[in-house]
Coordinates of C-alpha atoms in Angstrom, one line a residue:
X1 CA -0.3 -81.3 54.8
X2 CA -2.0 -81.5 51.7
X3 CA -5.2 -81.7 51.2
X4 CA -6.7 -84.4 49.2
X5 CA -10.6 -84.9 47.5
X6 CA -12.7 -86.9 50.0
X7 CA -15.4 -89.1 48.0
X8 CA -18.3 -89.8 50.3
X9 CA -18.9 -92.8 48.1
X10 CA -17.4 -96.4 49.8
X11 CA -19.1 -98.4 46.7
X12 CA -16.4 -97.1 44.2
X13 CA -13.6 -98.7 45.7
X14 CA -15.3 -102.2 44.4
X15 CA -15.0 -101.3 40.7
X16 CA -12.6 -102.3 38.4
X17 CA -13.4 -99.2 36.1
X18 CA -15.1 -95.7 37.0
X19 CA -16.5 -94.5 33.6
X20 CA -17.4 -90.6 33.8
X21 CA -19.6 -91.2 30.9
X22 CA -20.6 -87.2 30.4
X23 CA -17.2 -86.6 30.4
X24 CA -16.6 -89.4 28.0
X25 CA -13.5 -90.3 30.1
X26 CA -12.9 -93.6 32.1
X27 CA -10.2 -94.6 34.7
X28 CA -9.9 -97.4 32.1
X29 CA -8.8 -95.8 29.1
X30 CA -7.1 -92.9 30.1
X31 CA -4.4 -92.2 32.5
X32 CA -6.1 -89.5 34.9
X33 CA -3.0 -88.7 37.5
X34 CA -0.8 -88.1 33.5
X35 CA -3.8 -86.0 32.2
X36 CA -4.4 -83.5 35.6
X37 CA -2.5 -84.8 38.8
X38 CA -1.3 -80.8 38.1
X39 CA -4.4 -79.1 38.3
X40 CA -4.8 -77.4 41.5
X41 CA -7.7 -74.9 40.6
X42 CA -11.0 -75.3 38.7
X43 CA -13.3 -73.0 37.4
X44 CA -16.5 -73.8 36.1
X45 CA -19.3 -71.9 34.8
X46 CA -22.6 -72.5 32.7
X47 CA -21.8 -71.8 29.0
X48 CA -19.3 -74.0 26.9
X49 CA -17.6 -70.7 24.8
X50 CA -17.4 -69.0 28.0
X51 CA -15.3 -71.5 29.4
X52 CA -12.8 -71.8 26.7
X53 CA -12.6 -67.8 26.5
X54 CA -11.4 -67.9 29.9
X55 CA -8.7 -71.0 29.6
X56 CA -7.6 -68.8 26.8
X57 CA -7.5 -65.6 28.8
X58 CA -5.7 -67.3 32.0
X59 CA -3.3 -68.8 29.5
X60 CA -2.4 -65.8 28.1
X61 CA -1.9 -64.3 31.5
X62 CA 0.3 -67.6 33.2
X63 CA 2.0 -66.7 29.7
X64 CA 1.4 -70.7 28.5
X65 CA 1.0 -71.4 25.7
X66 CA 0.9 -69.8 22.2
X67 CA -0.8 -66.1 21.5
X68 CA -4.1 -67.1 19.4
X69 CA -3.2 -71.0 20.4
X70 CA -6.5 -73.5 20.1
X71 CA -7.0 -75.2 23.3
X72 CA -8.7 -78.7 22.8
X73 CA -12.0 -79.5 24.2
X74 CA -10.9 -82.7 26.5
X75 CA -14.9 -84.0 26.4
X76 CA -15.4 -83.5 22.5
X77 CA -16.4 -87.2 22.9
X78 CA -19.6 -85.8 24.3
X79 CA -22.1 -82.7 23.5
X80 CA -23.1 -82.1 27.6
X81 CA -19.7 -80.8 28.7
X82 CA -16.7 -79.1 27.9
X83 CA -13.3 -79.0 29.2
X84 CA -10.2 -77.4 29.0
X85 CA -6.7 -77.2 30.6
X86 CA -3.6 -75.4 30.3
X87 CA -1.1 -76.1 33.6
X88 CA -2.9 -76.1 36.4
X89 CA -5.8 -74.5 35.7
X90 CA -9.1 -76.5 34.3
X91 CA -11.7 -75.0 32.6
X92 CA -15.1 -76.7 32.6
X93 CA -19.1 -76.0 31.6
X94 CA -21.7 -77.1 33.8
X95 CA -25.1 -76.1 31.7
X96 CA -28.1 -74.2 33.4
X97 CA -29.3 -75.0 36.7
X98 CA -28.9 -77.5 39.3
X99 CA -29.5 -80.7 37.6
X100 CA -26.7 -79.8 35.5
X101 CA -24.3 -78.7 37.4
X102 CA -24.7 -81.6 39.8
X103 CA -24.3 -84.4 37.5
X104 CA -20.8 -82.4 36.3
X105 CA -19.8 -81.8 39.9
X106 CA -20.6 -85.7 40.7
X107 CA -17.3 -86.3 37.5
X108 CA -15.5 -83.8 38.1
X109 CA -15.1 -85.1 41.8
X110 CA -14.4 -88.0 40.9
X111 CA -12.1 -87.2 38.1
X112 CA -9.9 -85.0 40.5
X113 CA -10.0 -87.9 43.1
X114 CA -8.8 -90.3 40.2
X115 CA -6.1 -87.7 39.6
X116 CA -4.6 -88.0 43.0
X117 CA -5.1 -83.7 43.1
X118 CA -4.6 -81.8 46.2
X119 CA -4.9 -78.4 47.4
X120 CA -8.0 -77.9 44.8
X121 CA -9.0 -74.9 44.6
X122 CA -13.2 -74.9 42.8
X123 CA -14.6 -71.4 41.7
X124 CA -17.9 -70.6 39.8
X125 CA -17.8 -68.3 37.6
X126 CA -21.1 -66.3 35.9
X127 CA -23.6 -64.7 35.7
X128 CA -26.8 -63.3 37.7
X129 CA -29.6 -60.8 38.5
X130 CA -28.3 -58.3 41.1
X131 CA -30.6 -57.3 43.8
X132 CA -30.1 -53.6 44.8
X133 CA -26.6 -53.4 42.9
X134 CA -25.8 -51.8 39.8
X135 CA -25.7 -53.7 36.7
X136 CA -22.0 -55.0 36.0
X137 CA -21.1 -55.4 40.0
X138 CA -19.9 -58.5 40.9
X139 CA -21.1 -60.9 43.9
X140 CA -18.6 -62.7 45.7
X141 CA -21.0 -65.5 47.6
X142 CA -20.8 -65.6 51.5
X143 CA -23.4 -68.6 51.4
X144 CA -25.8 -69.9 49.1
X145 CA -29.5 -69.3 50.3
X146 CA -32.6 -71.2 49.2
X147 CA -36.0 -69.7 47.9
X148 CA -36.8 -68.9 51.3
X149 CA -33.2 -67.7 52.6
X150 CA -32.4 -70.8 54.4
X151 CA -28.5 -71.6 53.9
X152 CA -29.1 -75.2 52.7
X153 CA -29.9 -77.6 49.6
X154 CA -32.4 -79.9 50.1
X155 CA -32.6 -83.0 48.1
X156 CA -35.2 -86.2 47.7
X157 CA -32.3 -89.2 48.7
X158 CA -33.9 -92.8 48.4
X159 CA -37.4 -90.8 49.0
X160 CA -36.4 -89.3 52.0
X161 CA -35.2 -85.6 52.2
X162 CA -32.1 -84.3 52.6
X163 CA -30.7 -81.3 54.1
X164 CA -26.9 -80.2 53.4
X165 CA -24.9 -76.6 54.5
X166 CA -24.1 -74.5 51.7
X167 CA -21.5 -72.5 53.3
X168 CA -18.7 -71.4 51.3
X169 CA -14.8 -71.1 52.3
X170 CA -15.0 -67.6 54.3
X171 CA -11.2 -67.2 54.2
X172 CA -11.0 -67.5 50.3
X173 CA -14.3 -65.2 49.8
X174 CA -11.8 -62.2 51.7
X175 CA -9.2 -63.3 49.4
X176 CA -10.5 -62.4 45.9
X177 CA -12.6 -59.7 48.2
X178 CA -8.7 -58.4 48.2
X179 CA -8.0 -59.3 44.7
X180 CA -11.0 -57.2 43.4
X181 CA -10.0 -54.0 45.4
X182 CA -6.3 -54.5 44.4
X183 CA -7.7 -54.8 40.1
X184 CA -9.9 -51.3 41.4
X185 CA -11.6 -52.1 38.1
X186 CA -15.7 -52.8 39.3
X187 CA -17.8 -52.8 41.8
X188 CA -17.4 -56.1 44.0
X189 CA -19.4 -57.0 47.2
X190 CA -19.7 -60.3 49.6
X191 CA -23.0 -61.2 49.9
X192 CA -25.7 -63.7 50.1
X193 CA -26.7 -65.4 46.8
X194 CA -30.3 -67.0 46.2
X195 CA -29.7 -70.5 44.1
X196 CA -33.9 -71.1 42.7
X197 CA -35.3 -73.6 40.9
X198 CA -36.2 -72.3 37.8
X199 CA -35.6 -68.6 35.1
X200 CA -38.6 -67.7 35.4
X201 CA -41.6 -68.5 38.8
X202 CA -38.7 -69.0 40.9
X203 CA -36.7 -65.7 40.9
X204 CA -40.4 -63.8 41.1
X205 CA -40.1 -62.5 37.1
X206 CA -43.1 -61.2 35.5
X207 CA -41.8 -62.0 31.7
X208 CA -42.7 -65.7 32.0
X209 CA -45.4 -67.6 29.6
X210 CA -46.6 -68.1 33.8
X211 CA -47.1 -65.4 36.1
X212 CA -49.8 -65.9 38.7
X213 CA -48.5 -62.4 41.0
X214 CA -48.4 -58.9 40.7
X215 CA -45.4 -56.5 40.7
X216 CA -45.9 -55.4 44.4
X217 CA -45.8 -58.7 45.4
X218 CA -42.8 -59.6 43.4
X219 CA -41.1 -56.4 44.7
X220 CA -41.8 -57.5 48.6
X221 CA -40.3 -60.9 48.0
X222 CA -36.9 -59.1 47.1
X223 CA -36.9 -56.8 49.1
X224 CA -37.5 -59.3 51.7
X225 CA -34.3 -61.2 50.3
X226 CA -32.3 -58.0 50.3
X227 CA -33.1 -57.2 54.2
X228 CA -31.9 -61.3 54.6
X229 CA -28.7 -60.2 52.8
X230 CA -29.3 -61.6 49.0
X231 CA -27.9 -59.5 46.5
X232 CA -28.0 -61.9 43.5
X233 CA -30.0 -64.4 42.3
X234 CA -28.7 -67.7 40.1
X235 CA -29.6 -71.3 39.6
X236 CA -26.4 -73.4 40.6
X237 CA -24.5 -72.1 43.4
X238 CA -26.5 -74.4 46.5
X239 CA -25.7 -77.9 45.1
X240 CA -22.1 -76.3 44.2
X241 CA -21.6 -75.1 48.0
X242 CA -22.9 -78.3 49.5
X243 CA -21.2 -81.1 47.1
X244 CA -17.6 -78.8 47.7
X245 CA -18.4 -79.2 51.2
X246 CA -18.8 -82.4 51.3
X247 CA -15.7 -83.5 49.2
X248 CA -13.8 -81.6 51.3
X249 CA -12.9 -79.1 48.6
X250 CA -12.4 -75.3 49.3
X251 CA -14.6 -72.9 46.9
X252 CA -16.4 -70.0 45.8
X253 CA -19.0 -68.6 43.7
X254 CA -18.1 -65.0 41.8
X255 CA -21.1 -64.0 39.6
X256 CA -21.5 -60.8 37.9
X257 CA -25.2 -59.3 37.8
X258 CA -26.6 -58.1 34.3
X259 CA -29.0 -56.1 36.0
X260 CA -30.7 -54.7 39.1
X261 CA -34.2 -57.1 40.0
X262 CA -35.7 -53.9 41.5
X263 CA -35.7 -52.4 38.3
X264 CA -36.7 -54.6 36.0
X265 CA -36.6 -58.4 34.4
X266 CA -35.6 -58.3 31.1
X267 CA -31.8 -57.9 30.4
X268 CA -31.5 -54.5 28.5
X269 CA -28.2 -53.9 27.8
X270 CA -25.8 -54.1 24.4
X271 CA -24.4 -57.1 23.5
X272 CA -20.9 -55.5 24.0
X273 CA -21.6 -54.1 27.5
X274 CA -23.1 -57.9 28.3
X275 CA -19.5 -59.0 27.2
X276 CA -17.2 -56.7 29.2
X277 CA -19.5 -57.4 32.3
X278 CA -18.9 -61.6 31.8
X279 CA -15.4 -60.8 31.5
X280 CA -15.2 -59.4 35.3
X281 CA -15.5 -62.2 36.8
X282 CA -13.0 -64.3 34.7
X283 CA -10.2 -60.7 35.5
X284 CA -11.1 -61.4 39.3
X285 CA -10.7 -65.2 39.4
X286 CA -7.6 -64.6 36.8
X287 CA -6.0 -62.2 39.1
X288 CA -6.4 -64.6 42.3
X289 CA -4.8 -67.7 40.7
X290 CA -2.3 -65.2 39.1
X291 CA -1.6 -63.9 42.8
X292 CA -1.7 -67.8 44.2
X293 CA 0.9 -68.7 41.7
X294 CA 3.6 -65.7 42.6
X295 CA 3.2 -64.0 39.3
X296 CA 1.7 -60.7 40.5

C-alpha cells in the first residue's frame, strides 16, 4: 500500500491556493503532481552549492542526464532556498539551524503532499562535530537528543509548550548502516546525535565572543553526552526527526564530523580534506538510493 504525506494541518483544505512563498512556488501557478509526482527521495542539507554538487553527483551515478549538465535551481525566484531535481531524486538547502530548516520542512511538506508523492524517502545530509570519533567518520542518527539528552523537540505553540518524539526510522538507519559497510570506504557508526541551539554556548565551545565556563567543565558536559550515547553534535536534526514523524514520512540524518569535540573546537583541517569528508555522506546516501533503485 503506498504510503502517502499526512499534513497535520485541516485549515489548508479551505484554500483556494497554497503559496510556498520561500520556495517561490504556488499550487496556483505551477502544476506540482507534473513538476515531482516522481520524486520518491529527498535529501536536504544546510549549504545551497552543496546541494547542487550532490544532484550533480547522484545524476551522474543514476546516469541522467548529461556529463558536466547544469541543473536549474527550481527556487531561483527566491535567495533562502535552493532546489534541484533530476528523476526522482530532489535536492534541497535548508540554511543553519532550526529556524531554518523548519520553515523549509513546513514547504517542502506541503509541496510533496501537493505532488500527490508516496513512498518518500527524507535524508539529511552534513555536517558535525564528532564526539569521541575520528575526524571524517560519519554518524548515522539513531534519535535526535536535546541539550540535555532528552529524545524530543520542544516548541513554544500558541504560548504553551510543546513536546514531540524525535525518533528516526530504525529500519532505514540499518539500511545505509549496510550500505556504508558494503562502500568499506569510512568509518560509519549509529548513534545518538545532539540538535543545540546555537554554534557557539550551546555545543559548550570555548572560541565564542561568549564563554562564561572553563575547559573541564566543557569536557564533563561531553563526556556526559558520550556515556548517554551522543557522538555528534549539529543544529537541525530534532525539528527534522519530529516534523518527519509527524507527516508520516520515513527519514534519516547522515552527518559527517570535521573533528573530534574532545580535542579541540576549531576546525583544523585543509580545505581539500574538509571536501572529501562532505562528500561521504553524499557516497553513502548515493549508494542507498542507487541500491533502492536496482542499479547496484
Amino acid at each position: 500500500r503506498e504510503n502517502f504525506i499526512h499534513l497535520c494541518n485541516p485549515h489548508l483544505e479551505k484554500m483556494k491556493e497554497d503559496i510556498l512563498y520561500h520556495f517561490a512556488l504556488g499550487t496556483g501557478t505551477h502544476d506540482f503532481p507534473a513538476l515531482f509526482g516522481d520524486v520518491k527521495f529527498v535529501c536536504v542539507g544546510g549549504s545551497p552549492s552543496r546541494m547542487k554538487a550532490f544532484i550533480a553527483y547522484i545524476a551522474e551515478e543514476l546516469g541522467l542526464g548529461s556529463p558536466g549538465g547544469d541543473y536549474p535551481n527550481i527556487c531561483a525566484g527566491t535567495d533562502r532556498y535552493a532546489m534541484y531535481k533530476v528523476g526522482p531524486v530532489l535536492s534541497v538547502s535548508h540554511g543553519m539551524g532550526i529556524p531554518s530548516i523548519s520553515i523549509m520542512l513546513h514547504e517542502l511538506i506541503k509541496l510533496l503532499y501537493h505532488a500527490k508523492c508516496s513512498d518518500i524517502t527524507i535524508i539529511r545530509i552534513g555536517t558535525s562535530g564528532g564526539i569521541g570519533l575520528e575526524p571524517g567518520s560519519v554518524v548515522i542518527t539513531r534519535q535526535s537528543v536535546d541539550a540535555t539528552f532528552k529524545p524530543q523537540f520542544e516548541q513554544v505553540v500558541l504560548g504553551k509548550s510543546v513536546i514531540r518524539s524525535t525518533n528516526l526510522d530504525e529500519h532505514l538507519a540499518k539500511e545505509l548502516m549496510q550500505c556504508s559497510k558494503e562502500i568499506g570506504q569510512f568509518n560509519t557508526v549509529i548513534g545518538n546525535t545532539m540538535c543545540t541551539l546555537d554554534f557557539y554556548e550551546g555545543k559548550g565551545r570555548l572560541d565564542g565572543a561568549i564563554c562564561l565556563y572553563n575547559e573541564e567543565e566543557k569536557l564533563q558536559y561531553l563526556k556526559e553526552a558520550y556515556d548517554s550515547g551522543v557522538r555528534n553534535i549539529e543544529m537541525e536534526s530534532s525539528v527534522f526527526a519530529a516534523m518527519c514523524n509527524l507527516s508520516g514520512v520515513k527519514a534519516a540524518v547522515v552527518c559527517v564530523t570535521l573533528l573530534n569535540r574532545l580535542e579541540g573546537d576549531q576546525i583544523s583541517s585543509s580545505h581539500d580534506v574538509l571536501v572529501e569528508y562532505q562528500q561521504r555522506p553524499q557516497k553513502l546516501v548515493g549508494y542507498f538510493i542507487k541500491k533502492s533503485l536496482g542499479k547496484v
